[in-house]
Amino acid sequence: MPAIRHRSAVLSGVLALAVAATAAACGGDDKPKSANGLEKSEITVGTMPVGDTAPLQLAISKGLFKAEGLTVKTRVIAGGQVAIPQLKGGQLDISFTNYVSLFSAAAKNDFKPRIVAEAFQSGPKTHVLLVPKDSNIRSVKDLAGKKIGVNTKRNVSTLLVRAAAKPNGVELDEEKNFVEIPPPQMEVALKNKSVDAVQAIEPFGTQMQSAIGARVLADLSSGPTADFPIAGYASTDQFVTKNPKTVAAFQRAMAKAQAMAADRKIVQDVLPTYSKGITAQIASTMNFGSYPTSLSDTRLQRVADVMQQFGYITSRLEVKPLLVTGS
């Protein structure tokens, strides 16, 4: 009997060691680690079917994320404002979002977003005000009291419109003058005149001009908002802190993709593959801005300062602490 008990004790010890070794191999928290040491090898990224997100699609189609050991799954969102609660709730790990929505959330102090990459900077006619071809609205001054379609309120779309209207003596109200319309539905809204004008982003602006003869009332990417930083990719402070290697891998892949997007032909070719209804013809004639390859607090501070000017935030917001640099 003592021999049997001895063998049983030895066997129990061996099994305990085996279980401990298995737990150690799994990292002790049931979270599989990628072969190259990323904390998380698969992430969900929020995106929109617009020209601004072409580099994200390039990074996926060209295998730039894969080369970093990262699998990126995308989820289409209606606008930057929608991304904020999904980031906070963990449905998205990283998301494309406009800076106005992002900085508005940061100013409330209940959410600390972290910007991991820049996405898009405006260029001539990348953001325009369109009216029906037979509209009696002839200048920005005529927008007083009118209804303007935007993808979401209190974001970069409304900021650009208000920045263009104010020098012309027109004060626009976020609730009274703006109507939320998803970009793909703006053509119908303009055609049936449910709104007087729309703030269009590319490629939808070019598409509406081509399809229904929509007329450009104002180029919102000119004057005081020329070369304006529009959007970037953001995460939460919690995700960035827990997954620094994963974030760095995302940044490296995006930097390469943003650099590739400097070639207009490359963007033209990828755009119809993810933006429903955008043909190769539209892609070849639409207007493009630029795709920054690095984060710049000086560039992005400009957005926060204009936001303060128009009352989107009540005091100056320092942008630099929100940037994830050094990757």
Short mmCIF file of C-alpha atoms in Angstrom, two decimals:
data_model
loop_
_atom_site.label_atom_id
_atom_site.label_comp_id
_atom_site.label_asym_id
_atom_site.label_seq_id
_atom_site.Cartn_x
_atom_site.Cartn_y
_atom_site.Cartn_z
CA MET A 1 0.00 0.00 0.00
CA PRO A 2 2.76 2.56 0.77
CA ALA A 3 4.25 1.90 -2.68
CA ILE A 4 0.88 2.51 -4.31
CA ARG A 5 0.43 5.77 -2.38
CA HIS A 6 3.94 6.82 -3.37
CA ARG A 7 3.26 6.17 -7.07
CA SER A 8 -0.05 8.06 -6.78
CA ALA A 9 1.69 11.07 -5.23
CA VAL A 10 4.35 11.08 -7.94
CA LEU A 11 1.67 10.88 -10.65
CA SER A 12 -0.27 13.74 -9.07
CA GLY A 13 2.89 15.84 -8.97
CA VAL A 14 3.62 15.15 -12.64
CA LEU A 15 0.06 16.11 -13.62
CA ALA A 16 0.27 19.32 -11.58
CA LEU A 17 3.51 20.28 -13.32
CA ALA A 18 1.95 19.54 -16.71
CA VAL A 19 -1.06 21.76 -15.95
CA ALA A 20 1.25 24.56 -14.72
CA ALA A 21 3.39 24.29 -17.85
CA THR A 22 0.30 24.46 -20.07
CA ALA A 23 -0.96 27.54 -18.24
CA ALA A 24 2.44 29.21 -18.59
CA ALA A 25 2.53 28.47 -22.32
CA CYS A 26 -0.88 30.15 -22.68
CA GLY A 27 0.31 33.22 -20.80
CA GLY A 28 -1.72 32.36 -17.73
CA ASP A 29 -4.73 34.42 -18.89
CA ASP A 30 -6.22 32.22 -21.63
CA LYS A 31 -5.22 34.85 -24.23
CA PRO A 32 -3.24 33.41 -27.12
CA LYS A 33 -0.13 35.36 -28.00
CA SER A 34 0.91 35.88 -31.60
CA ALA A 35 4.14 34.41 -32.85
CA ASN A 36 5.84 37.81 -32.98
CA GLY A 37 4.79 38.88 -29.49
CA LEU A 38 1.75 41.07 -30.17
CA GLU A 39 -0.61 41.27 -27.23
CA LYS A 40 -3.55 40.92 -29.59
CA SER A 41 -3.12 39.49 -33.08
CA GLU A 42 -6.66 40.25 -34.30
CA ILE A 43 -8.34 43.65 -33.93
CA THR A 44 -11.57 45.27 -35.06
CA VAL A 45 -11.24 48.66 -36.74
CA GLY A 46 -14.09 51.07 -37.49
CA THR A 47 -14.12 52.54 -40.98
CA MET A 48 -16.22 54.43 -43.53
CA PRO A 49 -16.57 53.84 -47.31
CA VAL A 50 -14.92 57.16 -48.22
CA GLY A 51 -11.72 58.27 -49.90
CA ASP A 52 -10.21 59.16 -46.52
CA THR A 53 -9.90 55.48 -45.56
CA ALA A 54 -8.16 54.28 -48.74
CA PRO A 55 -4.86 53.59 -46.91
CA LEU A 56 -6.63 51.29 -44.43
CA GLN A 57 -7.96 49.24 -47.32
CA LEU A 58 -4.52 49.27 -48.95
CA ALA A 59 -2.92 47.97 -45.76
CA ILE A 60 -5.41 45.11 -45.77
CA SER A 61 -5.28 44.25 -49.49
CA LYS A 62 -1.50 44.61 -49.78
CA GLY A 63 -0.85 42.44 -46.74
CA LEU A 64 0.82 45.20 -44.71
CA PHE A 65 -1.02 44.22 -41.53
CA LYS A 66 -0.32 40.55 -42.15
CA ALA A 67 3.38 41.33 -42.44
CA GLU A 68 3.17 42.74 -38.91
CA GLY A 69 1.43 39.61 -37.62
CA LEU A 70 -1.86 41.47 -37.37
CA THR A 71 -5.30 40.53 -38.67
CA VAL A 72 -7.61 43.52 -39.11
CA LYS A 73 -11.37 43.09 -39.29
CA THR A 74 -13.33 46.19 -40.30
CA ARG A 75 -16.73 47.43 -39.19
CA VAL A 76 -18.47 50.18 -41.14
CA ILE A 77 -19.67 53.10 -39.03
CA ALA A 78 -22.00 55.96 -39.97
CA GLY A 79 -19.69 58.70 -38.75
CA GLY A 80 -16.99 59.68 -36.32
CA GLN A 81 -19.45 60.46 -33.54
CA VAL A 82 -20.74 56.87 -33.67
CA ALA A 83 -17.23 55.53 -33.16
CA ILE A 84 -16.81 57.07 -29.70
CA PRO A 85 -19.28 54.89 -27.74
CA GLN A 86 -18.13 51.79 -29.66
CA LEU A 87 -14.53 52.46 -28.68
CA LYS A 88 -15.54 53.07 -25.06
CA GLY A 89 -17.65 49.90 -25.03
CA GLY A 90 -14.93 47.73 -26.56
CA GLN A 91 -16.82 46.87 -29.77
CA LEU A 92 -14.00 48.59 -31.68
CA ASP A 93 -10.31 48.41 -30.81
CA ILE A 94 -9.33 51.26 -33.12
CA SER A 95 -11.52 53.45 -35.30
CA PHE A 96 -11.40 55.98 -38.07
CA THR A 97 -13.01 59.15 -36.75
CA ASN A 98 -13.01 62.88 -37.41
CA TYR A 99 -11.01 65.03 -35.07
CA VAL A 100 -13.90 67.29 -34.08
CA SER A 101 -15.90 64.39 -32.63
CA LEU A 102 -12.77 63.01 -30.99
CA PHE A 103 -11.65 66.26 -29.38
CA SER A 104 -15.21 67.02 -28.24
CA ALA A 105 -15.24 63.71 -26.38
CA ALA A 106 -11.79 64.36 -24.92
CA ALA A 107 -12.86 67.78 -23.63
CA LYS A 108 -15.65 66.20 -21.54
CA ASN A 109 -12.99 64.46 -19.39
CA ASP A 110 -14.97 61.21 -19.17
CA PHE A 111 -13.06 59.59 -22.00
CA LYS A 112 -9.40 59.84 -22.94
CA PRO A 113 -8.98 58.96 -26.60
CA ARG A 114 -5.55 58.22 -27.98
CA ILE A 115 -4.73 59.04 -31.60
CA VAL A 116 -2.58 56.31 -33.11
CA ALA A 117 -2.40 57.51 -36.73
CA GLU A 118 -3.50 60.38 -38.92
CA ALA A 119 -5.82 59.49 -41.78
CA PHE A 120 -6.67 62.44 -44.00
CA GLN A 121 -6.00 66.11 -44.58
CA SER A 122 -8.29 68.12 -46.85
CA GLY A 123 -7.36 69.28 -50.33
CA PRO A 124 -9.13 71.50 -52.89
CA LYS A 125 -12.80 70.46 -53.24
CA THR A 126 -12.53 67.39 -51.02
CA HIS A 127 -15.21 68.95 -48.80
CA VAL A 128 -17.81 71.04 -50.58
CA LEU A 129 -21.23 72.54 -50.12
CA LEU A 130 -23.57 71.34 -52.87
CA VAL A 131 -27.00 72.60 -53.89
CA PRO A 132 -29.42 71.34 -56.57
CA LYS A 133 -28.57 72.61 -60.04
CA ASP A 134 -31.78 74.71 -60.17
CA SER A 135 -31.45 76.08 -56.63
CA ASN A 136 -31.92 79.80 -56.06
CA ILE A 137 -29.14 79.68 -53.45
CA ARG A 138 -26.27 81.47 -55.15
CA SER A 139 -23.83 82.21 -52.34
CA VAL A 140 -23.04 81.22 -48.77
CA LYS A 141 -24.94 84.32 -47.63
CA ASP A 142 -28.13 82.68 -48.89
CA LEU A 143 -27.77 79.81 -46.38
CA ALA A 144 -29.38 81.79 -43.55
CA GLY A 145 -32.33 79.79 -42.25
CA LYS A 146 -31.69 76.88 -44.63
CA LYS A 147 -31.45 73.14 -43.95
CA ILE A 148 -28.05 71.58 -44.64
CA GLY A 149 -27.40 67.85 -44.77
CA VAL A 150 -24.32 66.55 -42.96
CA ASN A 151 -23.25 63.05 -42.01
CA THR A 152 -23.39 63.86 -38.28
CA LYS A 153 -23.88 67.02 -36.25
CA ARG A 154 -21.21 68.67 -34.14
CA ASN A 155 -18.41 67.14 -36.16
CA VAL A 156 -15.96 68.32 -38.79
CA SER A 157 -18.73 68.68 -41.41
CA THR A 158 -20.67 71.26 -39.42
CA LEU A 159 -17.49 73.00 -38.30
CA LEU A 160 -16.35 73.50 -41.90
CA VAL A 161 -19.76 74.86 -42.94
CA ARG A 162 -19.96 77.23 -39.99
CA ALA A 163 -16.39 78.41 -40.58
CA ALA A 164 -17.33 79.28 -44.17
CA ALA A 165 -20.62 80.93 -43.23
CA LYS A 166 -19.49 83.20 -40.41
CA PRO A 167 -17.25 85.50 -42.52
CA ASN A 168 -20.30 85.97 -44.75
CA GLY A 169 -22.41 87.14 -41.84
CA VAL A 170 -24.34 83.90 -41.45
CA GLU A 171 -24.57 82.21 -38.04
CA LEU A 172 -25.73 78.60 -38.26
CA ASP A 173 -27.25 76.60 -35.41
CA GLU A 174 -26.29 72.94 -34.92
CA GLU A 175 -29.87 71.83 -34.24
CA LYS A 176 -31.90 74.21 -36.39
CA ASN A 177 -29.81 74.28 -39.56
CA PHE A 178 -28.25 70.84 -39.83
CA VAL A 179 -29.87 67.52 -40.72
CA GLU A 180 -28.05 64.21 -40.35
CA ILE A 181 -27.91 62.19 -43.59
CA PRO A 182 -25.53 59.28 -44.33
CA PRO A 183 -23.23 60.29 -47.23
CA PRO A 184 -24.58 57.61 -49.63
CA GLN A 185 -28.12 59.01 -49.15
CA MET A 186 -27.28 62.66 -49.73
CA GLU A 187 -27.87 62.44 -53.48
CA VAL A 188 -31.51 61.42 -52.94
CA ALA A 189 -31.99 64.13 -50.29
CA LEU A 190 -30.61 66.78 -52.63
CA LYS A 191 -32.63 65.48 -55.58
CA ASN A 192 -35.96 65.50 -53.73
CA LYS A 193 -35.03 68.75 -52.00
CA SER A 194 -35.65 67.50 -48.46
CA VAL A 195 -32.65 69.73 -47.63
CA ASP A 196 -31.43 72.93 -49.28
CA ALA A 197 -27.78 71.92 -49.42
CA VAL A 198 -25.44 69.13 -48.37
CA GLN A 199 -21.90 69.09 -47.06
CA ALA A 200 -20.35 66.43 -49.27
CA ILE A 201 -17.16 64.47 -48.84
CA GLU A 202 -15.40 62.57 -51.58
CA PRO A 203 -16.20 60.51 -53.56
CA PHE A 204 -19.85 61.45 -52.98
CA GLY A 205 -19.36 65.10 -53.95
CA THR A 206 -18.02 64.19 -57.38
CA GLN A 207 -20.69 61.51 -57.79
CA MET A 208 -23.54 63.96 -57.10
CA GLN A 209 -22.14 66.49 -59.51
CA SER A 210 -21.92 63.84 -62.19
CA ALA A 211 -25.24 62.08 -61.54
CA ILE A 212 -27.68 64.94 -60.84
CA GLY A 213 -25.73 68.04 -61.83
CA ALA A 214 -25.36 69.26 -58.25
CA ARG A 215 -23.72 72.67 -58.12
CA VAL A 216 -20.76 73.58 -55.89
CA LEU A 217 -21.75 76.49 -53.67
CA ALA A 218 -18.49 76.63 -51.74
CA ASP A 219 -15.20 74.80 -51.46
CA LEU A 220 -14.85 74.22 -47.72
CA SER A 221 -11.22 73.15 -48.13
CA SER A 222 -10.04 76.65 -48.90
CA GLY A 223 -9.34 79.91 -47.10
CA PRO A 224 -9.04 79.54 -43.30
CA THR A 225 -9.72 75.79 -43.49
CA ALA A 226 -7.39 74.97 -46.39
CA ASP A 227 -5.33 71.79 -45.82
CA PHE A 228 -7.41 71.16 -42.71
CA PRO A 229 -6.76 67.96 -40.72
CA ILE A 230 -9.96 65.96 -41.06
CA ALA A 231 -9.66 62.54 -39.49
CA GLY A 232 -7.41 59.97 -37.89
CA TYR A 233 -7.43 56.57 -36.20
CA ALA A 234 -8.06 56.52 -32.48
CA SER A 235 -8.29 54.07 -29.62
CA THR A 236 -8.81 54.25 -25.89
CA ASP A 237 -6.11 54.92 -23.34
CA GLN A 238 -6.86 51.52 -21.81
CA PHE A 239 -6.37 49.63 -25.09
CA VAL A 240 -3.15 51.48 -25.93
CA THR A 241 -1.73 50.84 -22.45
CA LYS A 242 -2.55 47.12 -22.52
CA ASN A 243 -1.54 46.53 -26.15
CA PRO A 244 1.50 48.72 -27.00
CA LYS A 245 3.05 46.21 -29.43
CA THR A 246 -0.24 45.67 -31.23
CA VAL A 247 -0.73 49.43 -31.59
CA ALA A 248 2.85 49.85 -32.84
CA ALA A 249 2.27 47.14 -35.45
CA PHE A 250 -0.90 48.93 -36.63
CA GLN A 251 1.01 52.21 -36.82
CA ARG A 252 3.87 50.74 -38.89
CA ALA A 253 1.49 49.19 -41.40
CA MET A 254 -0.59 52.37 -41.69
CA ALA A 255 2.49 54.58 -42.16
CA LYS A 256 3.47 52.43 -45.16
CA ALA A 257 -0.06 52.51 -46.55
CA GLN A 258 -0.37 56.28 -46.09
CA ALA A 259 2.88 56.71 -48.03
CA MET A 260 1.56 54.46 -50.82
CA ALA A 261 -1.57 56.64 -51.03
CA ALA A 262 0.56 59.56 -52.23
CA ASP A 263 0.21 57.85 -55.63
CA ARG A 264 -3.23 58.91 -56.84
CA LYS A 265 -3.53 55.94 -59.19
CA ILE A 266 -3.17 53.49 -56.29
CA VAL A 267 -6.04 55.18 -54.40
CA GLN A 268 -8.19 55.29 -57.53
CA ASP A 269 -7.77 51.57 -58.01
CA VAL A 270 -8.62 50.57 -54.44
CA LEU A 271 -11.57 52.93 -53.87
CA PRO A 272 -14.18 51.05 -55.99
CA THR A 273 -13.32 47.82 -54.14
CA TYR A 274 -14.80 49.01 -50.84
CA SER A 275 -17.04 52.01 -51.57
CA LYS A 276 -20.34 50.71 -52.93
CA GLY A 277 -21.55 52.42 -56.10
CA ILE A 278 -18.29 54.25 -56.75
CA THR A 279 -17.16 53.37 -60.24
CA ALA A 280 -13.67 53.52 -61.66
CA GLN A 281 -14.81 56.59 -63.63
CA ILE A 282 -15.88 58.47 -60.49
CA ALA A 283 -12.68 57.44 -58.71
CA SER A 284 -10.59 58.80 -61.58
CA THR A 285 -12.25 62.24 -61.50
CA MET A 286 -12.79 62.81 -57.77
CA ASN A 287 -10.75 65.20 -55.67
CA PHE A 288 -8.07 64.02 -53.29
CA GLY A 289 -6.46 65.50 -50.23
CA SER A 290 -3.34 64.13 -48.57
CA TYR A 291 -2.55 61.21 -46.27
CA PRO A 292 -0.07 62.22 -43.52
CA THR A 293 2.47 59.54 -42.64
CA SER A 294 3.22 60.77 -39.12
CA LEU A 295 1.44 62.37 -36.18
CA SER A 296 1.88 66.11 -35.70
CA ASP A 297 0.62 67.88 -32.59
CA THR A 298 1.16 71.25 -34.30
CA ARG A 299 -1.07 70.24 -37.21
CA LEU A 300 -3.82 68.77 -35.02
CA GLN A 301 -3.77 71.62 -32.49
CA ARG A 302 -5.13 73.77 -35.29
CA VAL A 303 -8.36 71.75 -35.22
CA ALA A 304 -8.82 72.10 -31.46
CA ASP A 305 -8.20 75.84 -31.65
CA VAL A 306 -10.85 76.34 -34.38
CA MET A 307 -13.25 74.23 -32.33
CA GLN A 308 -12.77 76.56 -29.38
CA GLN A 309 -13.39 79.53 -31.64
CA PHE A 310 -16.81 78.19 -32.62
CA GLY A 311 -17.79 76.95 -29.17
CA TYR A 312 -17.45 73.22 -29.76
CA ILE A 313 -15.22 73.16 -26.68
CA THR A 314 -15.20 75.80 -23.94
CA SER A 315 -11.47 76.01 -23.26
CA ARG A 316 -8.20 75.23 -25.00
CA LEU A 317 -7.54 71.54 -25.44
CA GLU A 318 -3.92 70.41 -25.54
CA VAL A 319 -3.68 67.82 -28.30
CA LYS A 320 -0.13 66.56 -27.72
CA PRO A 321 -0.94 64.30 -24.71
CA LEU A 322 -3.49 62.45 -26.85
CA LEU A 323 -0.98 61.33 -29.48
CA VAL A 324 0.67 57.90 -29.40
CA THR A 325 4.12 58.52 -30.82
CA GLY A 326 7.50 56.83 -30.76
CA SER A 327 6.51 53.67 -32.64
#
